[in-house]
PDB file of N, CA and C in Angstrom:
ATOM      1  N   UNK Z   1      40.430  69.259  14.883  1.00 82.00           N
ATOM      2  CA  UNK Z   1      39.941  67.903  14.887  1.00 82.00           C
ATOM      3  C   UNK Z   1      38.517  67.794  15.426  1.00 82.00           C
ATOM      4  N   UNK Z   2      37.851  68.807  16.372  1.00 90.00           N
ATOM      5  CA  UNK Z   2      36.591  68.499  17.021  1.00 90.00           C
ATOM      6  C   UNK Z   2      35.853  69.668  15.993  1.00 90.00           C
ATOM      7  N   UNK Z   3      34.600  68.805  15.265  1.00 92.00           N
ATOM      8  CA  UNK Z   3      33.662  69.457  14.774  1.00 92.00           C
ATOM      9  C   UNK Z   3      33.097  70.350  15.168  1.00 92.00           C
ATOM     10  N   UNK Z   4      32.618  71.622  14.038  1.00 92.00           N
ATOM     11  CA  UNK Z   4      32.297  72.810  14.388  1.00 92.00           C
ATOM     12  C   UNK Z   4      30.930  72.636  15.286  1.00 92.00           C
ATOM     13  N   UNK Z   5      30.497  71.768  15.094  1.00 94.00           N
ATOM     14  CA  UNK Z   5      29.169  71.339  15.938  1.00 94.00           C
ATOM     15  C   UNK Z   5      29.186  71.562  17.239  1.00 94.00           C
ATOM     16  N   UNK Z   6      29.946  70.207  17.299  1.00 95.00           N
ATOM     17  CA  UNK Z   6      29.971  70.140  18.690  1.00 95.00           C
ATOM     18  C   UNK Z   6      30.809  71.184  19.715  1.00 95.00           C
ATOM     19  N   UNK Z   7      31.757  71.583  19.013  1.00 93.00           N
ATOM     20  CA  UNK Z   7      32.174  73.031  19.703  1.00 93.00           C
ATOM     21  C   UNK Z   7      30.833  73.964  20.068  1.00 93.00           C
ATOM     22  N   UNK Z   8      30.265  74.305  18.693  1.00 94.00           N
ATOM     23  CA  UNK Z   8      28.771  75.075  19.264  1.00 94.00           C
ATOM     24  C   UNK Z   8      27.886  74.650  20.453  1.00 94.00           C
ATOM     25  N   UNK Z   9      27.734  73.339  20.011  1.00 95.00           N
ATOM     26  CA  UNK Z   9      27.206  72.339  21.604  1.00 95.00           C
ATOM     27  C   UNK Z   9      27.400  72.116  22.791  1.00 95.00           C
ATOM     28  N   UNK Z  10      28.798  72.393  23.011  1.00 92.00           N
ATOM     29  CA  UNK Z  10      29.370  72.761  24.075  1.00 92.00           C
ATOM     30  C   UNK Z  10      29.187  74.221  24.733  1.00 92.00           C
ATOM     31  N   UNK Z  11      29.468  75.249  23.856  1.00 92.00           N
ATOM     32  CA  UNK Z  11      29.402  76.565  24.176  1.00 92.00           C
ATOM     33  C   UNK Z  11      27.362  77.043  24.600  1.00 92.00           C
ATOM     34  N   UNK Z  12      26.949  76.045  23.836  1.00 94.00           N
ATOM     35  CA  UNK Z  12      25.562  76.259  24.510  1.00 94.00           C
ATOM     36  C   UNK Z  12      25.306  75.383  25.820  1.00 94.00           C
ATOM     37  N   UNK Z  13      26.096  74.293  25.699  1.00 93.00           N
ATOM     38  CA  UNK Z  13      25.950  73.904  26.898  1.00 93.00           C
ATOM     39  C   UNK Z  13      26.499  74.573  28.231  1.00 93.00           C
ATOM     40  N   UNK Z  14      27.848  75.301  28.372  1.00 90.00           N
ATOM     41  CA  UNK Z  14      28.137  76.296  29.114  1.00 90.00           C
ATOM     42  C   UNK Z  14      27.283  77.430  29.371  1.00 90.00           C
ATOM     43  N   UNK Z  15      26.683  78.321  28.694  1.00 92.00           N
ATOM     44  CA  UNK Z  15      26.000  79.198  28.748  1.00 92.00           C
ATOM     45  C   UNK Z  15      24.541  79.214  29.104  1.00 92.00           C
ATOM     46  N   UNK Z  16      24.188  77.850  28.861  1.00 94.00           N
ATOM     47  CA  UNK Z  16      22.520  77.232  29.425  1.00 94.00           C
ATOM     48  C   UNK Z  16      22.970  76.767  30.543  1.00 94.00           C
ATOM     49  N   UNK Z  17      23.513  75.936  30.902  1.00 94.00           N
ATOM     50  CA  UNK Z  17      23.745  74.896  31.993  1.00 94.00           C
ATOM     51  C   UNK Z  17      22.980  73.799  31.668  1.00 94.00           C
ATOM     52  N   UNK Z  18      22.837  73.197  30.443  1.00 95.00           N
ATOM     53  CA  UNK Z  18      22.576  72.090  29.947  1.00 95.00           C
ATOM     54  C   UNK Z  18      23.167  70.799  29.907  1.00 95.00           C
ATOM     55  N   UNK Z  19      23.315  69.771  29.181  1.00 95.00           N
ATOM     56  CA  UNK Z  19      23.498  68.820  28.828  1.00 95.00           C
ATOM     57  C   UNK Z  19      23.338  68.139  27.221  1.00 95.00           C
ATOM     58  N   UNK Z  20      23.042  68.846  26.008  1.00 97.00           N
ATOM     59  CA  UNK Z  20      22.913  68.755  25.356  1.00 97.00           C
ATOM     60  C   UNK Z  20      24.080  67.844  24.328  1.00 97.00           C
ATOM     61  N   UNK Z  21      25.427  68.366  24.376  1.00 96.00           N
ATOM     62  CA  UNK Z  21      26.368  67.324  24.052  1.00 96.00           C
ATOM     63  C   UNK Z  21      26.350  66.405  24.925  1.00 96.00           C
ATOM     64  N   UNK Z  22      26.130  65.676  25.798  1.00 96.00           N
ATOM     65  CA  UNK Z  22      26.131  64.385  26.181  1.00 96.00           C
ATOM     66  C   UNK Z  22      25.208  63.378  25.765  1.00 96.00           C
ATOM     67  N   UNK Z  23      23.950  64.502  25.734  1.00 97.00           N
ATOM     68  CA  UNK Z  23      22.362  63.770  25.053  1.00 97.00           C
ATOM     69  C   UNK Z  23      23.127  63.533  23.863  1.00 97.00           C
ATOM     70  N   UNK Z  24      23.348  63.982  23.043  1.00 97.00           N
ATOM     71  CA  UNK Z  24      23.912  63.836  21.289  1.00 97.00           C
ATOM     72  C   UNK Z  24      24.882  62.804  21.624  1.00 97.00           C
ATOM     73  N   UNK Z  25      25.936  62.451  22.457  1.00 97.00           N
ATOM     74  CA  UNK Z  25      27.256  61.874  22.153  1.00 97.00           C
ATOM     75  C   UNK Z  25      26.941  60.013  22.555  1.00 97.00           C
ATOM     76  N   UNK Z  26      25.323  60.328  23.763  1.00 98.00           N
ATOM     77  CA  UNK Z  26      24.916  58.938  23.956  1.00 98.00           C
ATOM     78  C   UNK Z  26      24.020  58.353  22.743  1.00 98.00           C
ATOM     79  N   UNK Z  27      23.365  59.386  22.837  1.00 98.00           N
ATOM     80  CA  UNK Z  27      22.636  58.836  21.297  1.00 98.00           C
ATOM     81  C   UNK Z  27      22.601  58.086  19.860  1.00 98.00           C
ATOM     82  N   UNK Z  28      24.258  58.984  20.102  1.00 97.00           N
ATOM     83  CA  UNK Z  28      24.535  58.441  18.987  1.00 97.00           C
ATOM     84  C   UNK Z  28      25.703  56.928  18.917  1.00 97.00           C
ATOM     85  N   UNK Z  29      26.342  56.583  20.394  1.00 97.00           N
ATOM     86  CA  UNK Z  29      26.565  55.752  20.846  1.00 97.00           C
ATOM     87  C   UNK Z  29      25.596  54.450  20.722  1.00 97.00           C
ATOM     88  N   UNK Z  30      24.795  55.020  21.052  1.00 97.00           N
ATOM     89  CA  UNK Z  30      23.326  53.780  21.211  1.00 97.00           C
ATOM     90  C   UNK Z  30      22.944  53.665  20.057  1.00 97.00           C
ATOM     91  N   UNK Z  31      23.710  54.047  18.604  1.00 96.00           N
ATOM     92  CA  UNK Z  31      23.007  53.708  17.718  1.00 96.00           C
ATOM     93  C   UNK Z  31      21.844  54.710  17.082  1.00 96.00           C
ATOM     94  N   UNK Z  32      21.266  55.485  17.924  1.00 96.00           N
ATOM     95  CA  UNK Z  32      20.401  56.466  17.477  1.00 96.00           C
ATOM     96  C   UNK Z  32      18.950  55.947  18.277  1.00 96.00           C
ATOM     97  N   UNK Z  33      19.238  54.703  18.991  1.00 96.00           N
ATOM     98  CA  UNK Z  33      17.991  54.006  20.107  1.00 96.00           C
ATOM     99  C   UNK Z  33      17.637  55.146  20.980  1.00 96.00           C
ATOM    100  N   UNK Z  34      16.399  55.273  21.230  1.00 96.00           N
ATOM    101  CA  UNK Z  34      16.001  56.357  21.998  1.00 96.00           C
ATOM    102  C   UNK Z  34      15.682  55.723  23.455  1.00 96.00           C
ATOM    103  N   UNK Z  35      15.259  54.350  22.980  1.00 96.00           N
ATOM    104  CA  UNK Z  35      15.223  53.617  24.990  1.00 96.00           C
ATOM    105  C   UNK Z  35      16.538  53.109  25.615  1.00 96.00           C
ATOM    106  N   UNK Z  36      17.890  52.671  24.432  1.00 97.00           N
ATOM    107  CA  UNK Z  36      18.942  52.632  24.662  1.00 97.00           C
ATOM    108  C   UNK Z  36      19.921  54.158  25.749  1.00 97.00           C
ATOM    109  N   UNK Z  37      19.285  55.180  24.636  1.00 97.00           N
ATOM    110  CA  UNK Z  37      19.777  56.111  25.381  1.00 97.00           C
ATOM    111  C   UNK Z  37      19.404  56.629  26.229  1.00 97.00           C
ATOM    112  N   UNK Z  38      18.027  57.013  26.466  1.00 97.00           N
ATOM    113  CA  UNK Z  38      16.822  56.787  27.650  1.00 97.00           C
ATOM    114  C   UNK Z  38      17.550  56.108  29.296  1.00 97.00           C
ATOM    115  N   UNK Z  39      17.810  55.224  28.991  1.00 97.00           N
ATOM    116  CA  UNK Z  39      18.448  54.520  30.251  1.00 97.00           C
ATOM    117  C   UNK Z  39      19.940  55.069  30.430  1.00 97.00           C
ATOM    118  N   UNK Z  40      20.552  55.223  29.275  1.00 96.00           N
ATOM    119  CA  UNK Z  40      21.915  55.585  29.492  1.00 96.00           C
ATOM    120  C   UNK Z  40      22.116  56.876  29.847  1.00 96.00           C
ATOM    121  N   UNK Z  41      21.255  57.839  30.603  1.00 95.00           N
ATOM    122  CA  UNK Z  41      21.212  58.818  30.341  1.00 95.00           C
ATOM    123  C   UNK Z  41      20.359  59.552  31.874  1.00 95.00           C
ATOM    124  N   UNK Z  42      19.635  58.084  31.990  1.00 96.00           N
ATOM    125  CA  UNK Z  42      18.468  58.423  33.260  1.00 96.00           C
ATOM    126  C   UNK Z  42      17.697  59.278  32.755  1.00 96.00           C
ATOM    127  N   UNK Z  43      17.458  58.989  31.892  1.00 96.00           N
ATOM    128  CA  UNK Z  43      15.902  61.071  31.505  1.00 96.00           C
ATOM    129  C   UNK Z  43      14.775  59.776  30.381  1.00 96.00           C
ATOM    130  N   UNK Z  44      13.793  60.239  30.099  1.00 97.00           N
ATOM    131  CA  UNK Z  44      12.437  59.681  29.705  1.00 97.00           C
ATOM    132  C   UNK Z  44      12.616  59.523  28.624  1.00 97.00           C
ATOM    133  N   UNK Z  45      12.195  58.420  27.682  1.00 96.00           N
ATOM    134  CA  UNK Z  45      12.643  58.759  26.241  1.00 96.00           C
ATOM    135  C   UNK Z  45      11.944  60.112  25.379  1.00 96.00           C
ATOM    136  N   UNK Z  46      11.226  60.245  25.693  1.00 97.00           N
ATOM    137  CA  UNK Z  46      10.382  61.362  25.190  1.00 97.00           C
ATOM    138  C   UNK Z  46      11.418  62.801  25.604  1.00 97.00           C
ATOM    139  N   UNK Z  47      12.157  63.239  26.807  1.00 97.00           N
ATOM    140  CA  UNK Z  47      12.985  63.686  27.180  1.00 97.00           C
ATOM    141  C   UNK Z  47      14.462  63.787  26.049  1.00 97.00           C
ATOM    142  N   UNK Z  48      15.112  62.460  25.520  1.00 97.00           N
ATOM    143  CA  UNK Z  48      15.491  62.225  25.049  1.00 97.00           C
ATOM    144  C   UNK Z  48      15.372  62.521  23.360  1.00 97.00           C
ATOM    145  N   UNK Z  49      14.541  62.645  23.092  1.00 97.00           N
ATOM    146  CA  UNK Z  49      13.526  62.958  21.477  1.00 97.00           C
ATOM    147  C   UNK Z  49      13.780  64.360  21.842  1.00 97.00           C
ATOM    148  N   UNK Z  50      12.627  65.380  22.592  1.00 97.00           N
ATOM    149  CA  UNK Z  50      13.145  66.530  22.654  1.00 97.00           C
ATOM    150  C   UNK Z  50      14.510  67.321  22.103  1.00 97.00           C
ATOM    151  N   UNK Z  51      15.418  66.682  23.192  1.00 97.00           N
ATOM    152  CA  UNK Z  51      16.773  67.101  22.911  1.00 97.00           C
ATOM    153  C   UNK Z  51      17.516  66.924  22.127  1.00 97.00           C
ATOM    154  N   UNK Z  52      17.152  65.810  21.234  1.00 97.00           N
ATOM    155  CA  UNK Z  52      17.962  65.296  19.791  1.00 97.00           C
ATOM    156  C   UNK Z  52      17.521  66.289  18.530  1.00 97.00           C
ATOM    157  N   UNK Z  53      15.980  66.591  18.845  1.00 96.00           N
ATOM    158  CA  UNK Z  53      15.033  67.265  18.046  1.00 96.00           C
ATOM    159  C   UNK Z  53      15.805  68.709  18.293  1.00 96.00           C
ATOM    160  N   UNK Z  54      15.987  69.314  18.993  1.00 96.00           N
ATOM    161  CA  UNK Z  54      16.487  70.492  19.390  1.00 96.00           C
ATOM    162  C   UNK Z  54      18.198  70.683  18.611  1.00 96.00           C
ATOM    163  N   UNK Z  55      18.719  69.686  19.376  1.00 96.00           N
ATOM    164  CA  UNK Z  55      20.361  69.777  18.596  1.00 96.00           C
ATOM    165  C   UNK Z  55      20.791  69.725  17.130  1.00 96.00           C
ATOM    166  N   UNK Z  56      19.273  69.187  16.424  1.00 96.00           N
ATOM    167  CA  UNK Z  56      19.486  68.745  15.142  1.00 96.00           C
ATOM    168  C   UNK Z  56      18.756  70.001  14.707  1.00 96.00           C
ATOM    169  N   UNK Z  57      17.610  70.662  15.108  1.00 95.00           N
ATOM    170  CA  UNK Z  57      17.619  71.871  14.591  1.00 95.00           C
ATOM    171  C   UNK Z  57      18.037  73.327  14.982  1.00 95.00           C
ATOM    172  N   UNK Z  58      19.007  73.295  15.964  1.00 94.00           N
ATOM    173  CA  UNK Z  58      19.790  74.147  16.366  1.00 94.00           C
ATOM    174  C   UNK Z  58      21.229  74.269  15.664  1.00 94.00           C
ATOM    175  N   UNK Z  59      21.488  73.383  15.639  1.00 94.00           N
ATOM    176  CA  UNK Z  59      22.775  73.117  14.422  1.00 94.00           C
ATOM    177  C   UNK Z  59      22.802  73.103  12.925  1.00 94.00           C
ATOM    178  N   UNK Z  60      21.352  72.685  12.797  1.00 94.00           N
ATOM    179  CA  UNK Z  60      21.244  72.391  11.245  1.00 94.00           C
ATOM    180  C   UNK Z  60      22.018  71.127  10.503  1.00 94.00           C
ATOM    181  N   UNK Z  61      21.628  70.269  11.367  1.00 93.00           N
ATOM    182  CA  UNK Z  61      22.651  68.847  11.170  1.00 93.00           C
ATOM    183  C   UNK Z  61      21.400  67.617  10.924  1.00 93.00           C
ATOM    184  N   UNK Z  62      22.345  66.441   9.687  1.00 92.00           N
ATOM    185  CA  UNK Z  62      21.205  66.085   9.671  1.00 92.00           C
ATOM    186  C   UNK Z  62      21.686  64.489  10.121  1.00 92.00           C
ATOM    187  N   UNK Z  63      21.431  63.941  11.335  1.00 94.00           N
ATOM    188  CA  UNK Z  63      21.537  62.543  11.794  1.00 94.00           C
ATOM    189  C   UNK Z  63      21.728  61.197  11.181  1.00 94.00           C
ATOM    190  N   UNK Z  64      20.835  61.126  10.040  1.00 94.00           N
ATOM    191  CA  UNK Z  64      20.821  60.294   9.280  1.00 94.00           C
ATOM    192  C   UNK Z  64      22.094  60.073   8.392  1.00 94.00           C
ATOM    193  N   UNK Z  65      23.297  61.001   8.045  1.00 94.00           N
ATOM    194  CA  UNK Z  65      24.289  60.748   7.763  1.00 94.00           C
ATOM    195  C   UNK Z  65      25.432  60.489   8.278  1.00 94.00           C
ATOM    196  N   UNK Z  66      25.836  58.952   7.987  1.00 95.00           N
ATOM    197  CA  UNK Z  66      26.819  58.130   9.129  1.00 95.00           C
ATOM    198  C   UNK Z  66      28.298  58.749   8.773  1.00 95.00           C
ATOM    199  N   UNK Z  67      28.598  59.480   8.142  1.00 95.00           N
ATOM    200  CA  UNK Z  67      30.025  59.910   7.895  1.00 95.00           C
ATOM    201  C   UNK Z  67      29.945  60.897   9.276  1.00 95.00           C
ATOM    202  N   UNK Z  68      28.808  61.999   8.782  1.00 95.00           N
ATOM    203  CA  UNK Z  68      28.586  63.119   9.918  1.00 95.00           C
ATOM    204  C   UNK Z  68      28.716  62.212  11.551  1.00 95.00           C
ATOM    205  N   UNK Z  69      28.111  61.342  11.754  1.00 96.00           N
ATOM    206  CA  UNK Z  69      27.651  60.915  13.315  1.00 96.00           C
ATOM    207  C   UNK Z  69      28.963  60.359  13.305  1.00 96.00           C
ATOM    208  N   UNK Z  70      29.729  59.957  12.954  1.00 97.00           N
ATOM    209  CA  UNK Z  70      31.362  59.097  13.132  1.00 97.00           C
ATOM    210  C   UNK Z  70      32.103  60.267  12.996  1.00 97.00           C
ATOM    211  N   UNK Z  71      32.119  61.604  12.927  1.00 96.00           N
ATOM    212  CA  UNK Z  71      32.694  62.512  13.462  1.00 96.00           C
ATOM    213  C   UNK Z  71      32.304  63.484  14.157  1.00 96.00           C
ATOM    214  N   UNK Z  72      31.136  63.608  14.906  1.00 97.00           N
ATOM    215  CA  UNK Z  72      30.309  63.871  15.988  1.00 97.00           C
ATOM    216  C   UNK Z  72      31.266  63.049  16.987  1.00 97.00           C
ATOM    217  N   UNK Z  73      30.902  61.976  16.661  1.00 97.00           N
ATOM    218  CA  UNK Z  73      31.148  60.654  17.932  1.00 97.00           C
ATOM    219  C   UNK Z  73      32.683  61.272  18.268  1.00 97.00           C
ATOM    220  N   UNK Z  74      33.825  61.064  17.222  1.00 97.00           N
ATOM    221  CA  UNK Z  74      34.866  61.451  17.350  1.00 97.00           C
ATOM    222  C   UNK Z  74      34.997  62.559  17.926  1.00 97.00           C
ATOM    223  N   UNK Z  75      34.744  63.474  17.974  1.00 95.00           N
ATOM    224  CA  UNK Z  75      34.733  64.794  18.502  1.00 95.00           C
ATOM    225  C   UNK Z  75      34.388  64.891  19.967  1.00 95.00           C
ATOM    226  N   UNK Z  76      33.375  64.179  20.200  1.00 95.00           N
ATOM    227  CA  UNK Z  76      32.627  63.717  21.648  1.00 95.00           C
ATOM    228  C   UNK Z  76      33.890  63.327  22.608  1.00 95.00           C
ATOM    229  N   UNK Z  77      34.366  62.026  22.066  1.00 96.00           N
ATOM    230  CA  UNK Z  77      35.486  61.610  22.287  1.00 96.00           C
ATOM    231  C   UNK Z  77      36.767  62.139  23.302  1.00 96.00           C
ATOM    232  N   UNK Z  78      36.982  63.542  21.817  1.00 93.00           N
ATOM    233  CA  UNK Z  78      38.213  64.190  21.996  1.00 93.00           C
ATOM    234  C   UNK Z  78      38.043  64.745  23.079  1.00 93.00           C
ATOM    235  N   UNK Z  79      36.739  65.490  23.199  1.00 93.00           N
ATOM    236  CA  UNK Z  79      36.688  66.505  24.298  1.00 93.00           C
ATOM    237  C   UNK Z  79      36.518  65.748  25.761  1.00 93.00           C
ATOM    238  N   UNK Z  80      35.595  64.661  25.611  1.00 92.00           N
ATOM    239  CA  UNK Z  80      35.506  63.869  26.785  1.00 92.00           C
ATOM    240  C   UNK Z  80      36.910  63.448  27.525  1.00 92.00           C
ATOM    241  N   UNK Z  81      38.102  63.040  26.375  1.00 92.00           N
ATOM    242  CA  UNK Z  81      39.490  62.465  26.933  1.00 92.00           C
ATOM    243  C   UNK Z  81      40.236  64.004  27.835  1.00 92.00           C
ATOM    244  N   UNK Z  82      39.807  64.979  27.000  1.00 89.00           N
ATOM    245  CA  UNK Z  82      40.442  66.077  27.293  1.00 89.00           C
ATOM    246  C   UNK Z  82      39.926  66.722  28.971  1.00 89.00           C
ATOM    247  N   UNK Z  83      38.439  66.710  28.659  1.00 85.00           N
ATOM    248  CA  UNK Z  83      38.097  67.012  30.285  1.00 85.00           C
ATOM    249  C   UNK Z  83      38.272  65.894  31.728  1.00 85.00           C
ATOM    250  N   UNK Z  84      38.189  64.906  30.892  1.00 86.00           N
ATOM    251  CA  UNK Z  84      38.230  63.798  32.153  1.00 86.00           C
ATOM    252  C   UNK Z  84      39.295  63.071  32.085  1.00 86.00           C
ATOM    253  N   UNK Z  85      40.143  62.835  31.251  1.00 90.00           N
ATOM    254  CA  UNK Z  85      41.280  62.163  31.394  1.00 90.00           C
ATOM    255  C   UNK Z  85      42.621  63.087  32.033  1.00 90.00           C
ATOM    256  N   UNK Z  86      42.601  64.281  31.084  1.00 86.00           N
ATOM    257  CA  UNK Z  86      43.515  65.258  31.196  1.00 86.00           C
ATOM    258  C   UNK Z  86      43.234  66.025  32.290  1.00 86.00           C
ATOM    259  N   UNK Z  87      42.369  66.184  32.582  1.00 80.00           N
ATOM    260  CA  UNK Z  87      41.381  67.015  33.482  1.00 80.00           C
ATOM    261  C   UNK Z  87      41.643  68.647  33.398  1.00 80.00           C
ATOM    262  N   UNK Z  88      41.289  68.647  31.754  1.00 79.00           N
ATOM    263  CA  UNK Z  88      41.388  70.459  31.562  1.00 79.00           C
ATOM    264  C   UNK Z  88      40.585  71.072  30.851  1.00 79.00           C
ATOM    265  N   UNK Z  89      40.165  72.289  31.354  1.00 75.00           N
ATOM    266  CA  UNK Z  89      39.045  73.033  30.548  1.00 75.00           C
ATOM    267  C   UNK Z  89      39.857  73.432  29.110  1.00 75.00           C
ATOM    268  N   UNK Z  90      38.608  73.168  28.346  1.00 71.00           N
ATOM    269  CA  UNK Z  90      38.563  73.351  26.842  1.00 71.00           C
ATOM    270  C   UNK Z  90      39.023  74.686  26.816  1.00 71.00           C
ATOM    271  N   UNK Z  91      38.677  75.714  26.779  1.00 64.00           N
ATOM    272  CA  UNK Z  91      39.156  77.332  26.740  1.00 64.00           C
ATOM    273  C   UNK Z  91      38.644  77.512  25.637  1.00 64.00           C
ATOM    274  N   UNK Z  92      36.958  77.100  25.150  1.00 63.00           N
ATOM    275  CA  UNK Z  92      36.930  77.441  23.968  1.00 63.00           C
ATOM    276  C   UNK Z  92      36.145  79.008  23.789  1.00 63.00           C
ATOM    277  N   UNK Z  93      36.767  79.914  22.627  1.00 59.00           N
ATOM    278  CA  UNK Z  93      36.465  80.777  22.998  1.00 59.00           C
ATOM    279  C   UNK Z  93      35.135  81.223  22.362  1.00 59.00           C
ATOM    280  N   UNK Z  94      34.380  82.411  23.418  1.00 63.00           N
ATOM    281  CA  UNK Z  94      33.219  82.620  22.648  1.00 63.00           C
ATOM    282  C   UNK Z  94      32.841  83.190  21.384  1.00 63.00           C
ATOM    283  N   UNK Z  95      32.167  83.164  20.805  1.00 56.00           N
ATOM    284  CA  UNK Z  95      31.916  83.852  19.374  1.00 56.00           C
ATOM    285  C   UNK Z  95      32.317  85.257  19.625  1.00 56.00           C
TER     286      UNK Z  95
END
């Protein structure tokens, strides 16, 4: 059910110590607003651009298609209910 994406997004986010799926999961919450997410996020919008710019060409994904971002979002979701509701690590495994 959680897109191959954001699985990748995650696993880079573990291995960087990033934040990169959260930048993507507000973003796209906000509509794709960069001062929306900017605030939602506490980081600069320009900060914000960076990292969208990065996830979209690190993945090879292209934003502008709303089927894709409504199962991004969904996926965001799943994993978010799973770590913070359930309170359990994903176990996803590495490549």
């Amino acid at each position: 059910m959680i897109h191959s994406s954001i699985i990748q997004l995650t696993r880079y986010d573990a291995k960087h110590n990033s934040n990169l799926r959260d930048v993507l999961y507000h973003y796209l919450i906000c509509d794709r607003n960069l001062v929306k997410t900017a605030a939602a996020t506490y980081m600069h919008r320009n900060t914000v651009l960076n990292k969208i710019t990065k996830v979209e060409s690190m993945l090879g994904i292209d934003l502008n298609d709303a089927r894709l971002r409504q199962k991004l979002i969904l996926s965001c979701q799943i994993i978010l209910y799973i770590e913070n509701v359930l309170q359990r690590a994903l176990g996803i495994p590495e490549d």
